[in-house]
mmCIF file of C-alpha atoms in Angstrom:
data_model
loop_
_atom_site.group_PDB
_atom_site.id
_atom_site.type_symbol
_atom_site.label_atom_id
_atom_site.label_comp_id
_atom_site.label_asym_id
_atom_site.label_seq_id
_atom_site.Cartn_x
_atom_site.Cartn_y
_atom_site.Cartn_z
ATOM 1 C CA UNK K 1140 0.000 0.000 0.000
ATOM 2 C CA UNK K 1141 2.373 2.439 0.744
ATOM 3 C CA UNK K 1142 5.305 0.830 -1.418
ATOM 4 C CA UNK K 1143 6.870 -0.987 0.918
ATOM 5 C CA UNK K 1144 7.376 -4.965 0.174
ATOM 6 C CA UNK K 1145 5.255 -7.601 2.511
ATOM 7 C CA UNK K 1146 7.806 -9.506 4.704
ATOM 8 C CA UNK K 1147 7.969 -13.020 3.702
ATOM 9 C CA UNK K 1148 6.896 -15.704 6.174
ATOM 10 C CA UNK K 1149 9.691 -17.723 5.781
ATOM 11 C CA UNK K 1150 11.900 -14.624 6.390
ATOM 12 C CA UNK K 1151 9.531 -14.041 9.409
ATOM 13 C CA UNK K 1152 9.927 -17.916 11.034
ATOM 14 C CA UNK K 1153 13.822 -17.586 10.088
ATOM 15 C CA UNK K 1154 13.582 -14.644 12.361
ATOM 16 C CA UNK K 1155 11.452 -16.027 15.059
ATOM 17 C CA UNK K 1156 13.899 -19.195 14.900
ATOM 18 C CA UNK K 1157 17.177 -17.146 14.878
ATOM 19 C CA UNK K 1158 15.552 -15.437 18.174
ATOM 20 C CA UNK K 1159 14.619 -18.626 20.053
ATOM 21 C CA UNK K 1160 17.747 -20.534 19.747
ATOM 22 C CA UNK K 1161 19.944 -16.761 20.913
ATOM 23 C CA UNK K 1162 17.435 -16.927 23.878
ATOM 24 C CA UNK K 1163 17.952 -20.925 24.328
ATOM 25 C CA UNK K 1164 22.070 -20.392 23.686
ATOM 26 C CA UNK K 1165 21.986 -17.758 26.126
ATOM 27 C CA UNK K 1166 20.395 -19.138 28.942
ATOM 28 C CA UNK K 1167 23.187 -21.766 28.591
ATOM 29 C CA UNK K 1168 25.564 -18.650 29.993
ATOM 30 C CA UNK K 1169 26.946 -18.827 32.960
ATOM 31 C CA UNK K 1170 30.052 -16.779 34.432
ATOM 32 C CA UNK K 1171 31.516 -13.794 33.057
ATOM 33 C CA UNK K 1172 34.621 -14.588 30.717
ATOM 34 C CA UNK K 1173 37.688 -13.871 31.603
ATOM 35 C CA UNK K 1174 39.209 -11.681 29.226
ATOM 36 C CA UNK K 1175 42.712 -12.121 30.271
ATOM 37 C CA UNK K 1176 42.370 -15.749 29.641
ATOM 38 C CA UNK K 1177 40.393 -16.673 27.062
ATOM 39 C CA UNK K 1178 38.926 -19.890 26.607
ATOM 40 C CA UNK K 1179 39.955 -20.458 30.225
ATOM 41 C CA UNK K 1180 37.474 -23.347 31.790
ATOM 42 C CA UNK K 1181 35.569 -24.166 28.565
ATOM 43 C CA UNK K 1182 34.430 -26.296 27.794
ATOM 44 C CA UNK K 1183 34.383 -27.824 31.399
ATOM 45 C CA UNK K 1184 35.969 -30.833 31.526
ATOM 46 C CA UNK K 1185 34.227 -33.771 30.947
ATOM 47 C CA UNK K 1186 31.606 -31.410 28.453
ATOM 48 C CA UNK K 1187 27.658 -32.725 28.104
ATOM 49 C CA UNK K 1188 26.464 -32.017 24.421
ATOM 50 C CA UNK K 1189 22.882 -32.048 23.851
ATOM 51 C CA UNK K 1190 23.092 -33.685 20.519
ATOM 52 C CA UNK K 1191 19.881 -31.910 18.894
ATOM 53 C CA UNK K 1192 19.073 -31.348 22.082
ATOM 54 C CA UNK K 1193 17.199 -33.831 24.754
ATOM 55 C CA UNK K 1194 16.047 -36.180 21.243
ATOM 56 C CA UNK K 1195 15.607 -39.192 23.045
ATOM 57 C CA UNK K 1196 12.662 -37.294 25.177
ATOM 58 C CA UNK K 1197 11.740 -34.502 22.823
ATOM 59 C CA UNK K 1198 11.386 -33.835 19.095
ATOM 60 C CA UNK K 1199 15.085 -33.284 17.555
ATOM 61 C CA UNK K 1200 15.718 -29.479 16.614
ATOM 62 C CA UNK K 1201 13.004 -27.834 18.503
ATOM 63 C CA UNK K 1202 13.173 -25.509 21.050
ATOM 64 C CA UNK K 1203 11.739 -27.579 23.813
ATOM 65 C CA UNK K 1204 14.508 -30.487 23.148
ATOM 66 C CA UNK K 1205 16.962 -27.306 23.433
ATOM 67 C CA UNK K 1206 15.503 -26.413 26.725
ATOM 68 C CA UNK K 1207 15.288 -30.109 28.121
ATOM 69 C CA UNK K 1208 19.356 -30.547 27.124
ATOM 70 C CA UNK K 1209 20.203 -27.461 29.354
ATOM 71 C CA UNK K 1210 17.486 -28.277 32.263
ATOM 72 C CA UNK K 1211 18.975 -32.173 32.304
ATOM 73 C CA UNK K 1212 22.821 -30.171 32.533
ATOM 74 C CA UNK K 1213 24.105 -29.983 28.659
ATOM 75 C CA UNK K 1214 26.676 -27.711 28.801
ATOM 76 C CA UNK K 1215 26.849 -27.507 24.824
ATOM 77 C CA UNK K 1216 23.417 -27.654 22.056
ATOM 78 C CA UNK K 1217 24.933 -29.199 19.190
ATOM 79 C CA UNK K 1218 22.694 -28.682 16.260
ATOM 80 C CA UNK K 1219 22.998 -30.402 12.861
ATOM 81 C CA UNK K 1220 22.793 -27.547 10.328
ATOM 82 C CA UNK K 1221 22.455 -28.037 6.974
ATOM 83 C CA UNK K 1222 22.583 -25.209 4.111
ATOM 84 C CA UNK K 1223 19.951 -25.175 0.978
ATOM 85 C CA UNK K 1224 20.463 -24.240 -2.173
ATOM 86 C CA UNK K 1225 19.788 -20.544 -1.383
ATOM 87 C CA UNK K 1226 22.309 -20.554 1.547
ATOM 88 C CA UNK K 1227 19.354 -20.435 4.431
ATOM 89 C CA UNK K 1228 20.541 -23.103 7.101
ATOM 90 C CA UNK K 1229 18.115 -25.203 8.377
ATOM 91 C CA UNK K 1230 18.119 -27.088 11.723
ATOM 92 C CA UNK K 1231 18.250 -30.839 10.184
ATOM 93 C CA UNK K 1232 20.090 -34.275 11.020
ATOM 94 C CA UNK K 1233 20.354 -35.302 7.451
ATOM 95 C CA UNK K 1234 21.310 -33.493 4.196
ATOM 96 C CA UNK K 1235 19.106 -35.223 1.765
ATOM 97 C CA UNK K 1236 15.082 -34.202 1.710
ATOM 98 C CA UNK K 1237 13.833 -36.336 -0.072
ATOM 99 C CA UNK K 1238 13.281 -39.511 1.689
ATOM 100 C CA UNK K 1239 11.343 -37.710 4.220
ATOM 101 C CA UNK K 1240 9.256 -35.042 2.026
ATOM 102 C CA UNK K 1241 7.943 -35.053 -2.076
ATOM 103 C CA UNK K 1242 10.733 -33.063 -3.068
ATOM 104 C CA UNK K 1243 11.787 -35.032 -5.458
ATOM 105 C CA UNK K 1244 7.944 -35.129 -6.902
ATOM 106 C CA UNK K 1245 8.231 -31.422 -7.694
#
């Protein structure tokens, strides 16, 4: 109406996404670093990964496996990111679609 383009949803979910996991990431914070030492106490030693998060108890990739990792102690979310065609990464264990969508139909 007023010349300005209508945002895209998938721009708008990338967003929304790209939000959740900086809020998820940073509740995973903890002291202040120490600039003089960098790197110093990190990861602790052994580390706990969330591996897609909590999978075994939540869906893989989603927000609430993210928050089950950190509330069951993960120290580190390890998400499998994968890029498409058009460089967007997506949040995804394997890097071929088309077994589990009609991609390949299209």
């Amino acid at each position: 109406m007023f010349g300005h383009a209508k945002p895209r949803a998938g721009r708008t979910r990338t967003a929304v996404l790209g939000a959740a996991i900086a809020a998820v990431l940073g509740a995973c914070g903890g002291d202040t670093a120490d600039l003089q030492n960098p790197g110093a106490g990190w990861p602790p030693s052994p580390a706990v990964t969330g591996h897609r998060g909590a999978s075994a108890l939540r869906p893989e990739h989603t927000l609430a496996s993210y928050l089950q990792a950190i509330d069951d102690g993960a120290d580190i979310i390890e998400p499998d990111l994968v890029a498409t065609k058009d460089g967007v990464l997506v949040a995804r264990h394997e890097n071929d679609i088309t077994g589990t969508t009609n991609v390949a139909q299209a």
